[in-house]
Amino acid sequence: MSDHSTHDDRRLPTDTADGLLLIISGPSGVGKTTITRGVERSIADSVFSVSVTTRAQTGADVEGVDYHFASDAEFDDLIEQGQLLEWANVFGKRYGTPKQWVFEQLRRGRLVIVEIDVDGALQVKAAMPEAFAVFILPPSEDVLLERLRHRKRESEEAIARRFAEAKREIATARESGVYDLFVVNDDLDRAISEAVGAVRSRRTGTGRGDRGSV
Ligand code: 5GP
């Protein structure tokens, strides 16, 4: 990205000259995090952007790895100081992407992966139209509901709420025109390969600007 391509002595051997911001979105239960981590493992110079959130830390979350956990007041400060590239309310809690860290990584030529919701993707694409946005879809609504149930970490009521929210998010994503590619997670390895292939094509300039098959 030309805006962030100034000389940097701290470049690593894996760094390249073609930094790219990769947005990955998708509803809960679609396997988005697993796909994101798979893409991260497959592309040598990729880095995952750790979001800031006001939601409560669960036993499965590692501070600084999954999220930076912040109070409402701390989040307010980040917004006021212009430190977030984007932020959104998701299930009543706030989530945001640290701007400076993302720009620093892009300047080093890396693939920066942000796992954010549709509202966030709209904000990022408005500010950085060159970002590449991928939306992960379930093979069907029935499969999505089953996957939400099998996570077993929530009540039926919470599952029903997430299912309704997921359907709304898929519809919004389709209508938004923001996503460059829709990947159906019917098979994890295949879905990761599809996303990785699209990113590689985009970075080598052979991408077709494919908007996907949906
Ligand atoms: P969870 O609380 O289950 O980890 O994440 C809930 C949702 O928040 C997911 O759909 C995820 O994509 C979204 N999310 C996580 N980090 C960010 C962020 O920095 N910005 C935005 N806009 N959404 C985020």
CSV table of C-alpha atoms and ligand atoms in Angstrom, one decimal:
chain,number,residue,atom,x,y,z
A,1,MET,CA,0.0,0.0,0.0
A,2,SER,CA,1.7,3.2,-1.2
A,3,ASP,CA,0.5,5.2,1.9
A,4,HIS,CA,2.4,2.9,4.2
A,5,SER,CA,5.4,1.9,2.2
A,6,THR,CA,8.1,4.1,3.7
A,7,HIS,CA,11.5,2.5,4.5
A,8,ASP,CA,11.5,0.5,7.7
A,9,ASP,CA,14.7,-0.9,9.3
A,10,ARG,CA,12.7,-3.4,11.2
A,11,ARG,CA,11.6,-5.3,8.2
A,12,LEU,CA,11.7,-9.1,8.5
A,13,PRO,CA,12.8,-11.7,5.9
A,14,THR,CA,9.1,-12.7,5.5
A,15,ASP,CA,8.0,-9.1,4.9
A,16,THR,CA,6.9,-8.2,1.4
A,17,ALA,CA,6.2,-5.0,-0.5
A,18,ASP,CA,2.5,-5.7,-0.9
A,19,GLY,CA,0.8,-5.1,2.4
A,20,LEU,CA,-2.9,-6.0,2.3
A,21,LEU,CA,-5.7,-5.6,4.8
A,22,LEU,CA,-7.9,-8.8,4.8
A,23,ILE,CA,-11.3,-8.5,6.4
A,24,ILE,CA,-12.9,-11.7,7.5
A,25,SER,CA,-16.6,-11.6,8.5
A,26,GLY,CA,-19.3,-14.2,9.1
A,27,PRO,CA,-22.0,-15.1,11.6
A,28,SER,CA,-21.3,-16.9,14.9
A,29,GLY,CA,-21.0,-20.7,14.5
A,30,VAL,CA,-19.8,-20.5,10.9
A,31,GLY,CA,-16.2,-21.5,11.7
A,32,LYS,CA,-14.9,-18.0,11.0
A,33,THR,CA,-12.2,-18.0,13.7
A,34,THR,CA,-10.9,-21.4,12.6
A,35,ILE,CA,-10.8,-20.3,9.0
A,36,THR,CA,-9.1,-17.0,10.0
A,37,ARG,CA,-6.4,-18.9,12.0
A,38,GLY,CA,-6.0,-21.3,9.0
A,39,VAL,CA,-5.4,-18.5,6.6
A,40,GLU,CA,-3.0,-17.0,9.1
A,41,ARG,CA,-1.0,-20.2,9.3
A,42,SER,CA,-1.0,-20.6,5.5
A,43,ILE,CA,0.4,-17.2,4.6
A,44,ALA,CA,3.9,-16.6,6.0
A,45,ASP,CA,3.8,-12.8,6.5
A,46,SER,CA,0.2,-12.7,7.8
A,47,VAL,CA,-0.6,-11.1,11.2
A,48,PHE,CA,-3.9,-11.2,13.1
A,49,SER,CA,-5.2,-8.0,14.5
A,50,VAL,CA,-6.2,-8.4,18.1
A,51,SER,CA,-9.4,-6.3,18.7
A,52,VAL,CA,-10.3,-4.3,21.8
A,53,THR,CA,-13.6,-5.3,23.3
A,54,THR,CA,-15.8,-4.3,26.3
A,55,ARG,CA,-17.3,-7.8,26.5
A,56,ALA,CA,-16.5,-10.0,29.5
A,57,GLN,CA,-13.5,-12.3,29.2
A,58,THR,CA,-14.5,-16.0,29.1
A,59,GLY,CA,-12.3,-18.9,30.3
A,60,ALA,CA,-11.4,-19.6,26.6
A,61,ASP,CA,-10.1,-16.1,26.0
A,62,VAL,CA,-6.5,-15.1,26.3
A,63,GLU,CA,-5.9,-11.4,26.9
A,64,GLY,CA,-3.7,-10.0,24.1
A,65,VAL,CA,-4.2,-13.1,22.0
A,66,ASP,CA,-7.9,-13.3,21.4
A,67,TYR,CA,-8.8,-9.8,22.5
A,68,HIS,CA,-7.6,-6.8,24.5
A,69,PHE,CA,-10.3,-6.5,27.2
A,70,ALA,CA,-11.2,-3.0,28.1
A,71,SER,CA,-13.7,-1.1,30.3
A,72,ASP,CA,-16.4,1.1,28.8
A,73,ALA,CA,-14.4,4.2,30.0
A,74,GLU,CA,-11.2,2.8,28.3
A,75,PHE,CA,-13.1,2.2,25.1
A,76,ASP,CA,-14.6,5.7,25.2
A,77,ASP,CA,-11.0,7.0,25.4
A,78,LEU,CA,-9.8,5.0,22.4
A,79,ILE,CA,-12.7,6.4,20.3
A,80,GLU,CA,-12.1,10.0,21.5
A,81,GLN,CA,-8.4,9.7,20.8
A,82,GLY,CA,-9.1,8.4,17.3
A,83,GLN,CA,-7.2,5.2,18.0
A,84,LEU,CA,-9.7,2.8,16.4
A,85,LEU,CA,-9.8,2.1,12.6
A,86,GLU,CA,-13.4,1.0,13.1
A,87,TRP,CA,-15.7,-0.1,15.9
A,88,ALA,CA,-19.1,-1.5,16.3
A,89,ASN,CA,-21.7,-2.7,18.7
A,90,VAL,CA,-22.1,-6.5,18.6
A,91,PHE,CA,-24.6,-8.1,20.9
A,92,GLY,CA,-24.6,-5.0,23.1
A,93,LYS,CA,-20.8,-4.9,23.6
A,94,ARG,CA,-18.3,-2.8,21.7
A,95,TYR,CA,-15.5,-4.2,19.6
A,96,GLY,CA,-12.8,-2.2,17.7
A,97,THR,CA,-9.7,-2.5,15.7
A,98,PRO,CA,-6.5,-0.7,16.9
A,99,LYS,CA,-5.6,1.7,14.0
A,100,GLN,CA,-1.9,2.4,14.7
A,101,TRP,CA,-1.0,-1.3,14.9
A,102,VAL,CA,-2.8,-2.1,11.7
A,103,PHE,CA,-1.1,0.7,9.8
A,104,GLU,CA,2.3,-0.3,11.2
A,105,GLN,CA,1.9,-3.8,9.9
A,106,LEU,CA,0.7,-2.7,6.5
A,107,ARG,CA,3.7,-0.4,6.2
A,108,ARG,CA,5.9,-3.5,6.7
A,109,GLY,CA,4.1,-5.1,3.8
A,110,ARG,CA,2.3,-7.7,5.7
A,111,LEU,CA,-1.1,-9.4,5.3
A,112,VAL,CA,-3.1,-7.9,8.2
A,113,ILE,CA,-6.2,-10.0,9.1
A,114,VAL,CA,-9.1,-8.3,10.8
A,115,GLU,CA,-12.0,-10.5,12.0
A,116,ILE,CA,-14.8,-8.0,12.3
A,117,ASP,CA,-18.6,-7.8,11.7
A,118,VAL,CA,-20.4,-6.3,8.7
A,119,ASP,CA,-20.7,-2.8,10.3
A,120,GLY,CA,-16.9,-2.7,10.9
A,121,ALA,CA,-16.2,-4.0,7.4
A,122,LEU,CA,-18.4,-1.2,5.9
A,123,GLN,CA,-16.3,1.4,7.9
A,124,VAL,CA,-13.0,-0.1,6.8
A,125,LYS,CA,-13.9,-0.4,3.2
A,126,ALA,CA,-15.1,3.3,3.2
A,127,ALA,CA,-11.7,4.4,4.6
A,128,MET,CA,-9.6,1.8,2.7
A,129,PRO,CA,-11.3,0.6,-0.5
A,130,GLU,CA,-8.3,-1.5,-1.4
A,131,ALA,CA,-8.9,-3.8,1.6
A,132,PHE,CA,-10.0,-7.4,0.6
A,133,ALA,CA,-13.2,-8.5,2.3
A,134,VAL,CA,-14.3,-12.1,2.7
A,135,PHE,CA,-17.6,-13.3,4.2
A,136,ILE,CA,-17.9,-16.8,5.5
A,137,LEU,CA,-21.2,-18.5,4.9
A,138,PRO,CA,-22.6,-21.7,6.4
A,139,PRO,CA,-23.6,-24.5,3.9
A,140,SER,CA,-27.2,-23.9,4.9
A,141,GLU,CA,-29.3,-22.4,7.7
A,142,ASP,CA,-30.0,-25.8,9.2
A,143,VAL,CA,-26.3,-26.6,9.4
A,144,LEU,CA,-25.7,-23.2,11.0
A,145,LEU,CA,-28.4,-23.8,13.7
A,146,GLU,CA,-26.9,-27.3,14.4
A,147,ARG,CA,-23.4,-25.8,14.8
A,148,LEU,CA,-24.7,-23.1,17.2
A,149,ARG,CA,-26.4,-25.8,19.3
A,150,HIS,CA,-23.3,-28.0,19.4
A,151,ARG,CA,-21.2,-25.2,20.8
A,152,LYS,CA,-23.3,-25.9,24.0
A,153,ARG,CA,-22.0,-22.8,25.7
A,154,GLU,CA,-25.3,-21.0,25.6
A,155,SER,CA,-29.0,-21.3,26.5
A,156,GLU,CA,-31.6,-22.1,23.8
A,157,GLU,CA,-32.7,-18.5,24.1
A,158,ALA,CA,-29.2,-17.2,23.4
A,159,ILE,CA,-28.8,-19.7,20.5
A,160,ALA,CA,-32.1,-18.5,19.0
A,161,ARG,CA,-31.0,-14.9,19.3
A,162,ARG,CA,-27.6,-15.7,17.6
A,163,PHE,CA,-29.4,-17.7,14.9
A,164,ALA,CA,-31.7,-14.7,14.1
A,165,GLU,CA,-28.7,-12.3,14.2
A,166,ALA,CA,-26.7,-14.6,11.9
A,167,LYS,CA,-29.5,-14.6,9.3
A,168,ARG,CA,-29.7,-10.8,9.5
A,169,GLU,CA,-25.9,-10.5,9.2
A,170,ILE,CA,-25.9,-12.8,6.1
A,171,ALA,CA,-28.6,-10.7,4.5
A,172,THR,CA,-26.9,-7.4,5.3
A,173,ALA,CA,-23.5,-8.8,4.0
A,174,ARG,CA,-25.1,-9.7,0.7
A,175,GLU,CA,-26.9,-6.4,0.3
A,176,SER,CA,-23.9,-4.3,1.4
A,177,GLY,CA,-21.8,-4.8,-1.7
A,178,VAL,CA,-18.7,-4.7,0.6
A,179,TYR,CA,-17.5,-8.3,0.2
A,180,ASP,CA,-15.1,-9.3,-2.6
A,181,LEU,CA,-15.7,-13.0,-1.9
A,182,PHE,CA,-18.2,-15.2,-0.2
A,183,VAL,CA,-16.7,-18.5,1.0
A,184,VAL,CA,-19.1,-21.4,1.9
A,185,ASN,CA,-17.6,-23.4,4.9
A,186,ASP,CA,-18.8,-26.8,3.7
A,187,ASP,CA,-15.4,-28.3,4.3
A,188,LEU,CA,-12.8,-26.5,6.5
A,189,ASP,CA,-9.7,-27.3,4.4
A,190,ARG,CA,-11.4,-26.4,1.2
A,191,ALA,CA,-12.8,-23.1,2.6
A,192,ILE,CA,-9.3,-22.1,3.9
A,193,SER,CA,-7.7,-23.0,0.5
A,194,GLU,CA,-10.3,-20.9,-1.3
A,195,ALA,CA,-9.7,-17.9,0.9
A,196,VAL,CA,-5.9,-18.3,0.7
A,197,GLY,CA,-6.0,-18.7,-3.1
A,198,ALA,CA,-8.1,-15.5,-3.4
A,199,VAL,CA,-5.7,-13.5,-1.2
A,200,ARG,CA,-2.6,-14.8,-3.1
A,201,SER,CA,-4.3,-13.9,-6.4
A,202,ARG,CA,-5.1,-10.4,-5.1
A,203,ARG,CA,-1.6,-9.8,-3.9
A,204,THR,CA,0.0,-10.9,-7.2
A,205,GLY,CA,-2.4,-8.8,-9.1
A,206,THR,CA,-4.0,-11.7,-10.9
A,207,GLY,CA,-7.3,-11.4,-9.0
A,208,ARG,CA,-10.4,-10.9,-11.0
A,209,GLY,CA,-12.1,-8.8,-8.5
A,210,ASP,CA,-14.4,-11.8,-8.1
A,211,ARG,CA,-17.5,-11.0,-6.0
A,212,GLY,CA,-18.1,-14.6,-5.4
A,213,SER,CA,-20.8,-17.0,-6.4
A,214,VAL,CA,-23.7,-15.7,-4.4
B,1,5GP,P1,-17.1,-12.9,20.0
B,1,5GP,O1,-17.5,-12.1,21.2
B,1,5GP,O2,-18.0,-14.1,19.8
B,1,5GP,O3,-15.6,-13.2,20.1
B,1,5GP,O4,-17.3,-12.0,18.7
B,1,5GP,C1,-18.5,-11.5,18.4
B,1,5GP,C2,-18.5,-10.7,17.0
B,1,5GP,O5,-17.7,-9.6,17.1
B,1,5GP,C3,-17.9,-11.5,15.9
B,1,5GP,O6,-18.8,-11.5,14.9
B,1,5GP,C4,-16.7,-10.8,15.5
B,1,5GP,O7,-16.5,-10.8,14.1
B,1,5GP,C5,-17.0,-9.4,15.9
B,1,5GP,N1,-15.8,-8.6,16.2
B,1,5GP,C6,-14.6,-9.0,16.8
B,1,5GP,N2,-13.7,-8.0,16.9
B,1,5GP,C7,-14.2,-7.0,16.2
B,1,5GP,C8,-13.8,-5.7,15.9
B,1,5GP,O8,-12.7,-5.3,16.2
B,1,5GP,N3,-14.6,-4.9,15.2
B,1,5GP,C9,-15.9,-5.3,14.8
B,1,5GP,N4,-16.6,-4.4,14.1
B,1,5GP,N5,-16.3,-6.5,15.1
B,1,5GP,C10,-15.5,-7.3,15.8
